[in-house]
């Protein structure tokens, strides 16, 4: 008991701990606790791994320390995502975007929210970058949540909360283009990849590809070049297929496609019933 108490004090004093790939909190290569399902996927509970000899007082002391440490760790790695729940904005459309982006774990298809995006005043849009939000051609997302450490940690918490099997593997970091018919599109979107039939493309790379296409477009036509293919890291044949999957129209001229411009739409005003305001849910989110 004396030795166990001494170790607890040492753990708290050194704070030399980490979370391994099995969602266990490790001290000096020894698991001392594990993460388990909490009331939300970003708020896991902690279960102490200890011998029965440990004193209750020491166990509670260790548990309180680990909860505080985990809370700081989550905020450090997933700060931009957690921060969405703390934003105070007067514009209802900006609040709608922030709310939906949080609900979609930091990545949402532009097509699903474009009607709201277009109704956000230019003056309010300037606030988005300060929130860590990027509005791209294909997605609205949090760039920092696509970093390897953030992806790995988010997915590990997601697996714990939804009790997912290990068959859901994160794609190898560094890959921008993947061919795999067996990947589940919603899980891959959580990992930062968009699906085009059997192809998956990293969403930030997809935005860079769009910029390259836009820069090379003249008279609504663009020609495929090596920079575009190198950006994705795919073969010419696969790139041709991807263009078809993305609904770009092939022209008669070799390697040339028709650029898809913006379609003009009449925006309809979106009104929310104050009694059924979806943003009230933000107030109930207890994320610290």
Tab-separated table of C-alpha atoms in Angstrom:
chain	number	residue	atom	x	y	z
A	1	UNK	CA	0.000	0.000	0.000
A	2	UNK	CA	2.822	2.354	0.842
A	3	UNK	CA	4.553	1.671	-2.483
A	4	UNK	CA	1.316	2.174	-4.444
A	5	UNK	CA	0.701	5.497	-2.703
A	6	UNK	CA	4.264	6.505	-3.528
A	7	UNK	CA	3.713	5.660	-7.218
A	8	UNK	CA	0.487	7.661	-7.377
A	9	UNK	CA	2.309	10.691	-6.009
A	10	UNK	CA	5.133	10.153	-8.501
A	11	UNK	CA	2.684	9.979	-11.440
A	12	UNK	CA	1.030	13.226	-10.352
A	13	UNK	CA	4.359	14.920	-9.714
A	14	UNK	CA	6.044	13.944	-13.010
A	15	UNK	CA	2.944	14.052	-15.272
A	16	UNK	CA	4.974	11.862	-17.628
A	17	UNK	CA	2.029	10.000	-19.129
A	18	UNK	CA	0.595	9.390	-22.585
A	19	UNK	CA	-2.301	7.674	-24.354
A	20	UNK	CA	-1.319	4.635	-26.435
A	21	UNK	CA	-2.965	3.200	-29.563
A	22	UNK	CA	-5.230	1.040	-27.384
A	23	UNK	CA	-6.712	4.100	-25.644
A	24	UNK	CA	-4.876	3.351	-22.406
A	25	UNK	CA	-3.130	5.961	-20.282
A	26	UNK	CA	0.448	4.785	-19.844
A	27	UNK	CA	3.115	5.675	-17.289
A	28	UNK	CA	6.641	4.305	-17.823
A	29	UNK	CA	5.336	1.717	-20.309
A	30	UNK	CA	2.723	0.499	-17.816
A	31	UNK	CA	-1.033	1.085	-18.319
A	32	UNK	CA	-2.510	2.852	-15.304
A	33	UNK	CA	-5.976	3.629	-16.714
A	34	UNK	CA	-8.092	3.184	-19.820
A	35	UNK	CA	-10.610	5.347	-21.622
A	36	UNK	CA	-14.176	4.108	-21.838
A	37	UNK	CA	-17.490	5.369	-23.168
A	38	UNK	CA	-18.760	8.566	-21.553
A	39	UNK	CA	-21.829	10.733	-22.161
A	40	UNK	CA	-20.406	11.966	-25.500
A	41	UNK	CA	-17.564	10.811	-27.697
A	42	UNK	CA	-15.459	13.850	-26.824
A	43	UNK	CA	-15.994	13.219	-23.109
A	44	UNK	CA	-14.756	9.687	-22.357
A	45	UNK	CA	-14.718	8.305	-18.839
A	46	UNK	CA	-11.591	6.966	-17.131
A	47	UNK	CA	-11.222	3.585	-15.474
A	48	UNK	CA	-8.225	3.177	-13.169
A	49	UNK	CA	-6.191	-0.008	-13.661
A	50	UNK	CA	-4.870	-0.791	-10.195
A	51	UNK	CA	-4.429	-3.544	-7.654
A	52	UNK	CA	-7.054	-3.827	-4.898
A	53	UNK	CA	-4.342	-2.976	-2.391
A	54	UNK	CA	-4.395	0.670	-3.414
A	55	UNK	CA	-6.004	2.943	-0.848
A	56	UNK	CA	-9.338	4.508	-1.867
A	57	UNK	CA	-7.968	7.964	-1.108
A	58	UNK	CA	-5.005	7.427	-3.462
A	59	UNK	CA	-7.274	5.998	-6.164
A	60	UNK	CA	-9.578	9.013	-6.029
A	61	UNK	CA	-6.557	11.325	-6.040
A	62	UNK	CA	-5.173	9.609	-9.150
A	63	UNK	CA	-8.561	9.615	-10.872
A	64	UNK	CA	-9.042	13.340	-10.315
A	65	UNK	CA	-5.567	14.070	-11.649
A	66	UNK	CA	-6.110	11.929	-14.772
A	67	UNK	CA	-9.480	13.536	-15.505
A	68	UNK	CA	-7.915	16.978	-15.378
A	69	UNK	CA	-4.947	15.821	-17.479
A	70	UNK	CA	-7.249	14.206	-20.079
A	71	UNK	CA	-9.416	17.318	-20.303
A	72	UNK	CA	-6.321	19.436	-21.020
A	73	UNK	CA	-5.060	16.860	-23.530
A	74	UNK	CA	-8.375	16.808	-25.424
A	75	UNK	CA	-8.407	20.604	-25.566
A	76	UNK	CA	-4.810	20.667	-26.787
A	77	UNK	CA	-5.322	18.145	-29.609
A	78	UNK	CA	-8.937	18.880	-30.531
A	79	UNK	CA	-9.127	22.531	-29.474
A	80	UNK	CA	-10.689	23.859	-32.697
A	81	UNK	CA	-13.477	21.279	-32.558
A	82	UNK	CA	-14.176	21.791	-28.840
A	83	UNK	CA	-14.048	25.542	-29.397
A	84	UNK	CA	-17.074	25.428	-31.693
A	85	UNK	CA	-19.295	24.917	-28.649
A	86	UNK	CA	-17.934	28.056	-27.006
A	87	UNK	CA	-18.492	30.469	-29.892
A	88	UNK	CA	-20.922	33.305	-29.250
A	89	UNK	CA	-22.277	34.737	-32.505
A	90	UNK	CA	-25.314	36.905	-33.107
A	91	UNK	CA	-25.833	35.949	-36.754
A	92	UNK	CA	-28.200	32.969	-36.940
A	93	UNK	CA	-26.681	31.569	-40.132
A	94	UNK	CA	-23.177	31.646	-38.722
A	95	UNK	CA	-24.482	29.894	-35.597
A	96	UNK	CA	-26.151	27.304	-37.834
A	97	UNK	CA	-22.888	26.589	-39.650
A	98	UNK	CA	-20.912	26.304	-36.401
A	99	UNK	CA	-23.536	24.018	-34.861
A	100	UNK	CA	-23.689	21.677	-37.866
A	101	UNK	CA	-19.905	21.595	-38.218
A	102	UNK	CA	-19.609	20.459	-34.602
A	103	UNK	CA	-22.311	17.819	-35.121
A	104	UNK	CA	-20.364	16.522	-38.143
A	105	UNK	CA	-17.091	16.316	-36.163
A	106	UNK	CA	-15.287	19.113	-37.968
A	107	UNK	CA	-15.999	18.085	-41.584
A	108	UNK	CA	-19.189	18.715	-43.542
A	109	UNK	CA	-19.903	18.572	-47.274
A	110	UNK	CA	-20.362	22.033	-48.786
A	111	UNK	CA	-23.465	20.831	-50.653
A	112	UNK	CA	-25.183	20.000	-47.351
A	113	UNK	CA	-24.772	23.481	-45.933
A	114	UNK	CA	-24.307	25.737	-48.960
A	115	UNK	CA	-27.713	27.385	-48.560
A	116	UNK	CA	-26.655	28.545	-45.082
A	117	UNK	CA	-23.118	29.548	-46.162
A	118	UNK	CA	-24.493	31.862	-48.865
A	119	UNK	CA	-26.684	33.647	-46.332
A	120	UNK	CA	-23.777	34.522	-44.005
A	121	UNK	CA	-22.873	38.204	-44.510
A	122	UNK	CA	-19.336	38.944	-45.719
A	123	UNK	CA	-18.609	40.795	-42.476
A	124	UNK	CA	-19.514	37.661	-40.492
A	125	UNK	CA	-17.545	35.313	-42.765
A	126	UNK	CA	-14.361	37.030	-41.657
A	127	UNK	CA	-14.888	35.511	-38.214
A	128	UNK	CA	-14.696	31.961	-39.575
A	129	UNK	CA	-10.928	31.819	-39.989
A	130	UNK	CA	-10.515	33.012	-36.415
A	131	UNK	CA	-12.594	30.005	-35.382
A	132	UNK	CA	-10.300	27.711	-37.370
A	133	UNK	CA	-12.994	27.105	-40.020
A	134	UNK	CA	-12.308	26.955	-43.745
A	135	UNK	CA	-15.020	27.144	-46.392
A	136	UNK	CA	-13.792	25.229	-49.421
A	137	UNK	CA	-15.286	24.337	-52.769
A	138	UNK	CA	-16.318	20.861	-51.640
A	139	UNK	CA	-16.251	20.970	-47.832
A	140	UNK	CA	-16.488	23.221	-44.811
A	141	UNK	CA	-13.925	21.935	-42.333
A	142	UNK	CA	-11.395	22.505	-39.567
A	143	UNK	CA	-7.908	22.146	-41.148
A	144	UNK	CA	-6.211	21.385	-37.813
A	145	UNK	CA	-8.518	18.397	-37.322
A	146	UNK	CA	-6.902	16.783	-40.393
A	147	UNK	CA	-3.483	16.620	-38.758
A	148	UNK	CA	-2.367	13.020	-38.027
A	149	UNK	CA	-2.468	13.341	-34.236
A	150	UNK	CA	-5.926	14.938	-34.285
A	151	UNK	CA	-7.304	12.342	-36.704
A	152	UNK	CA	-5.884	9.439	-34.712
A	153	UNK	CA	-7.229	10.740	-31.404
A	154	UNK	CA	-10.669	11.692	-32.772
A	155	UNK	CA	-11.063	8.275	-34.379
A	156	UNK	CA	-9.957	6.461	-31.218
A	157	UNK	CA	-12.576	8.361	-29.180
A	158	UNK	CA	-15.171	7.705	-31.899
A	159	UNK	CA	-14.454	3.966	-31.771
A	160	UNK	CA	-14.810	3.885	-27.989
A	161	UNK	CA	-18.123	5.718	-28.002
A	162	UNK	CA	-19.684	3.708	-30.830
A	163	UNK	CA	-17.958	0.441	-29.942
A	164	UNK	CA	-16.490	0.080	-33.436
A	165	UNK	CA	-14.360	-2.869	-34.401
A	166	UNK	CA	-10.667	-2.616	-35.220
A	167	UNK	CA	-11.592	-3.297	-38.859
A	168	UNK	CA	-12.101	0.462	-39.159
A	169	UNK	CA	-8.512	1.378	-39.904
A	170	UNK	CA	-7.249	4.905	-40.428
A	171	UNK	CA	-5.579	5.276	-43.861
A	172	UNK	CA	-1.815	5.545	-43.732
A	173	UNK	CA	-0.755	9.129	-43.085
A	174	UNK	CA	0.862	10.798	-46.075
A	175	UNK	CA	-1.541	9.295	-48.619
A	176	UNK	CA	-3.617	11.787	-50.601
A	177	UNK	CA	-5.303	9.316	-52.949
A	178	UNK	CA	-6.632	5.849	-52.079
A	179	UNK	CA	-8.282	3.107	-54.126
A	180	UNK	CA	-10.365	0.833	-51.928
A	181	UNK	CA	-13.927	-0.407	-52.477
A	182	UNK	CA	-14.237	-1.693	-48.915
A	183	UNK	CA	-13.781	1.578	-47.044
A	184	UNK	CA	-16.923	2.990	-45.416
A	185	UNK	CA	-17.458	6.558	-46.675
A	186	UNK	CA	-18.688	8.105	-43.389
A	187	UNK	CA	-15.744	6.701	-41.458
A	188	UNK	CA	-13.304	7.902	-44.132
A	189	UNK	CA	-14.863	11.369	-44.046
A	190	UNK	CA	-14.153	11.389	-40.300
A	191	UNK	CA	-10.540	10.596	-41.256
A	192	UNK	CA	-10.554	13.484	-43.764
A	193	UNK	CA	-11.182	11.704	-47.087
A	194	UNK	CA	-13.954	12.274	-49.649
A	195	UNK	CA	-15.336	9.329	-51.621
A	196	UNK	CA	-15.669	9.162	-55.402
A	197	UNK	CA	-16.877	5.598	-56.063
A	198	UNK	CA	-13.834	3.406	-55.300
A	199	UNK	CA	-11.530	6.433	-54.947
A	200	UNK	CA	-10.892	8.474	-51.788
A	201	UNK	CA	-9.172	11.874	-51.857
A	202	UNK	CA	-8.030	13.929	-48.855
A	203	UNK	CA	-10.374	16.869	-48.562
A	204	UNK	CA	-7.621	19.499	-48.169
A	205	UNK	CA	-5.865	18.093	-51.261
A	206	UNK	CA	-9.202	18.200	-53.075
A	207	UNK	CA	-9.357	21.936	-52.392
A	208	UNK	CA	-5.814	22.412	-53.697
A	209	UNK	CA	-6.754	20.460	-56.831
A	210	UNK	CA	-9.722	22.759	-57.381
A	211	UNK	CA	-7.431	25.823	-57.161
A	212	UNK	CA	-5.070	24.291	-59.744
A	213	UNK	CA	-8.015	23.553	-62.039
A	214	UNK	CA	-9.330	27.097	-61.583
A	215	UNK	CA	-5.911	28.624	-62.289
A	216	UNK	CA	-5.606	26.619	-65.509
A	217	UNK	CA	-9.130	27.277	-66.775
A	218	UNK	CA	-9.667	29.414	-69.856
A	219	UNK	CA	-12.967	29.777	-71.676
A	220	UNK	CA	-14.425	27.258	-69.222
A	221	UNK	CA	-11.892	24.597	-70.276
A	222	UNK	CA	-8.826	23.241	-68.523
A	223	UNK	CA	-6.093	20.830	-69.455
A	224	UNK	CA	-4.789	18.129	-67.125
A	225	UNK	CA	-1.118	18.575	-66.221
A	226	UNK	CA	1.542	16.773	-64.190
A	227	UNK	CA	1.133	19.117	-61.195
A	228	UNK	CA	-2.473	18.019	-60.739
A	229	UNK	CA	-1.602	14.330	-60.836
A	230	UNK	CA	1.466	14.768	-58.615
A	231	UNK	CA	-0.667	16.578	-56.062
A	232	UNK	CA	-2.811	13.467	-55.657
A	233	UNK	CA	-0.045	10.949	-56.306
A	234	UNK	CA	-2.072	8.898	-58.775
A	235	UNK	CA	-1.627	7.586	-62.317
A	236	UNK	CA	-2.914	9.377	-65.386
A	237	UNK	CA	-5.545	6.677	-65.942
A	238	UNK	CA	-6.854	7.035	-62.388
A	239	UNK	CA	-6.893	10.799	-62.718
A	240	UNK	CA	-9.031	10.531	-65.879
A	241	UNK	CA	-11.500	8.351	-63.976
A	242	UNK	CA	-11.547	10.759	-61.068
A	243	UNK	CA	-12.440	13.622	-63.410
A	244	UNK	CA	-15.385	11.550	-64.660
A	245	UNK	CA	-16.437	10.681	-61.116
A	246	UNK	CA	-16.320	14.380	-60.232
A	247	UNK	CA	-18.627	15.043	-63.230
A	248	UNK	CA	-16.170	17.080	-65.272
A	249	UNK	CA	-17.073	16.772	-68.945
A	250	UNK	CA	-14.393	15.431	-71.306
A	251	UNK	CA	-13.697	17.585	-74.350
A	252	UNK	CA	-12.474	16.439	-77.756
A	253	UNK	CA	-9.069	18.059	-77.281
A	254	UNK	CA	-6.605	15.653	-75.629
A	255	UNK	CA	-6.396	15.874	-71.819
A	256	UNK	CA	-8.990	18.660	-71.796
A	257	UNK	CA	-12.114	18.925	-69.619
A	258	UNK	CA	-14.930	21.427	-69.211
A	259	UNK	CA	-14.831	23.422	-65.977
A	260	UNK	CA	-17.988	23.394	-63.869
A	261	UNK	CA	-18.852	26.937	-62.889
A	262	UNK	CA	-21.198	28.073	-60.184
A	263	UNK	CA	-24.900	27.591	-60.846
A	264	UNK	CA	-26.975	30.629	-60.064
A	265	UNK	CA	-29.671	29.901	-57.518
A	266	UNK	CA	-32.282	32.071	-55.873
A	267	UNK	CA	-31.597	31.982	-52.174
A	268	UNK	CA	-34.600	31.411	-49.970
A	269	UNK	CA	-34.624	33.013	-46.553
A	270	UNK	CA	-34.260	30.422	-43.810
A	271	UNK	CA	-36.198	31.138	-40.645
A	272	UNK	CA	-36.011	29.292	-37.357
A	273	UNK	CA	-38.814	28.957	-34.863
A	274	UNK	CA	-37.509	30.448	-31.633
A	275	UNK	CA	-39.335	27.773	-29.654
A	276	UNK	CA	-37.568	25.053	-31.592
A	277	UNK	CA	-34.229	26.742	-32.037
A	278	UNK	CA	-31.664	23.980	-32.817
A	279	UNK	CA	-28.851	26.067	-31.351
A	280	UNK	CA	-30.264	25.676	-27.845
A	281	UNK	CA	-28.672	22.242	-27.982
A	282	UNK	CA	-25.269	23.951	-27.822
A	283	UNK	CA	-26.091	25.107	-24.320
A	284	UNK	CA	-26.600	21.505	-23.194
A	285	UNK	CA	-23.211	20.340	-24.441
A	286	UNK	CA	-21.080	19.894	-21.336
A	287	UNK	CA	-17.642	19.915	-22.929
A	288	UNK	CA	-14.893	21.393	-20.808
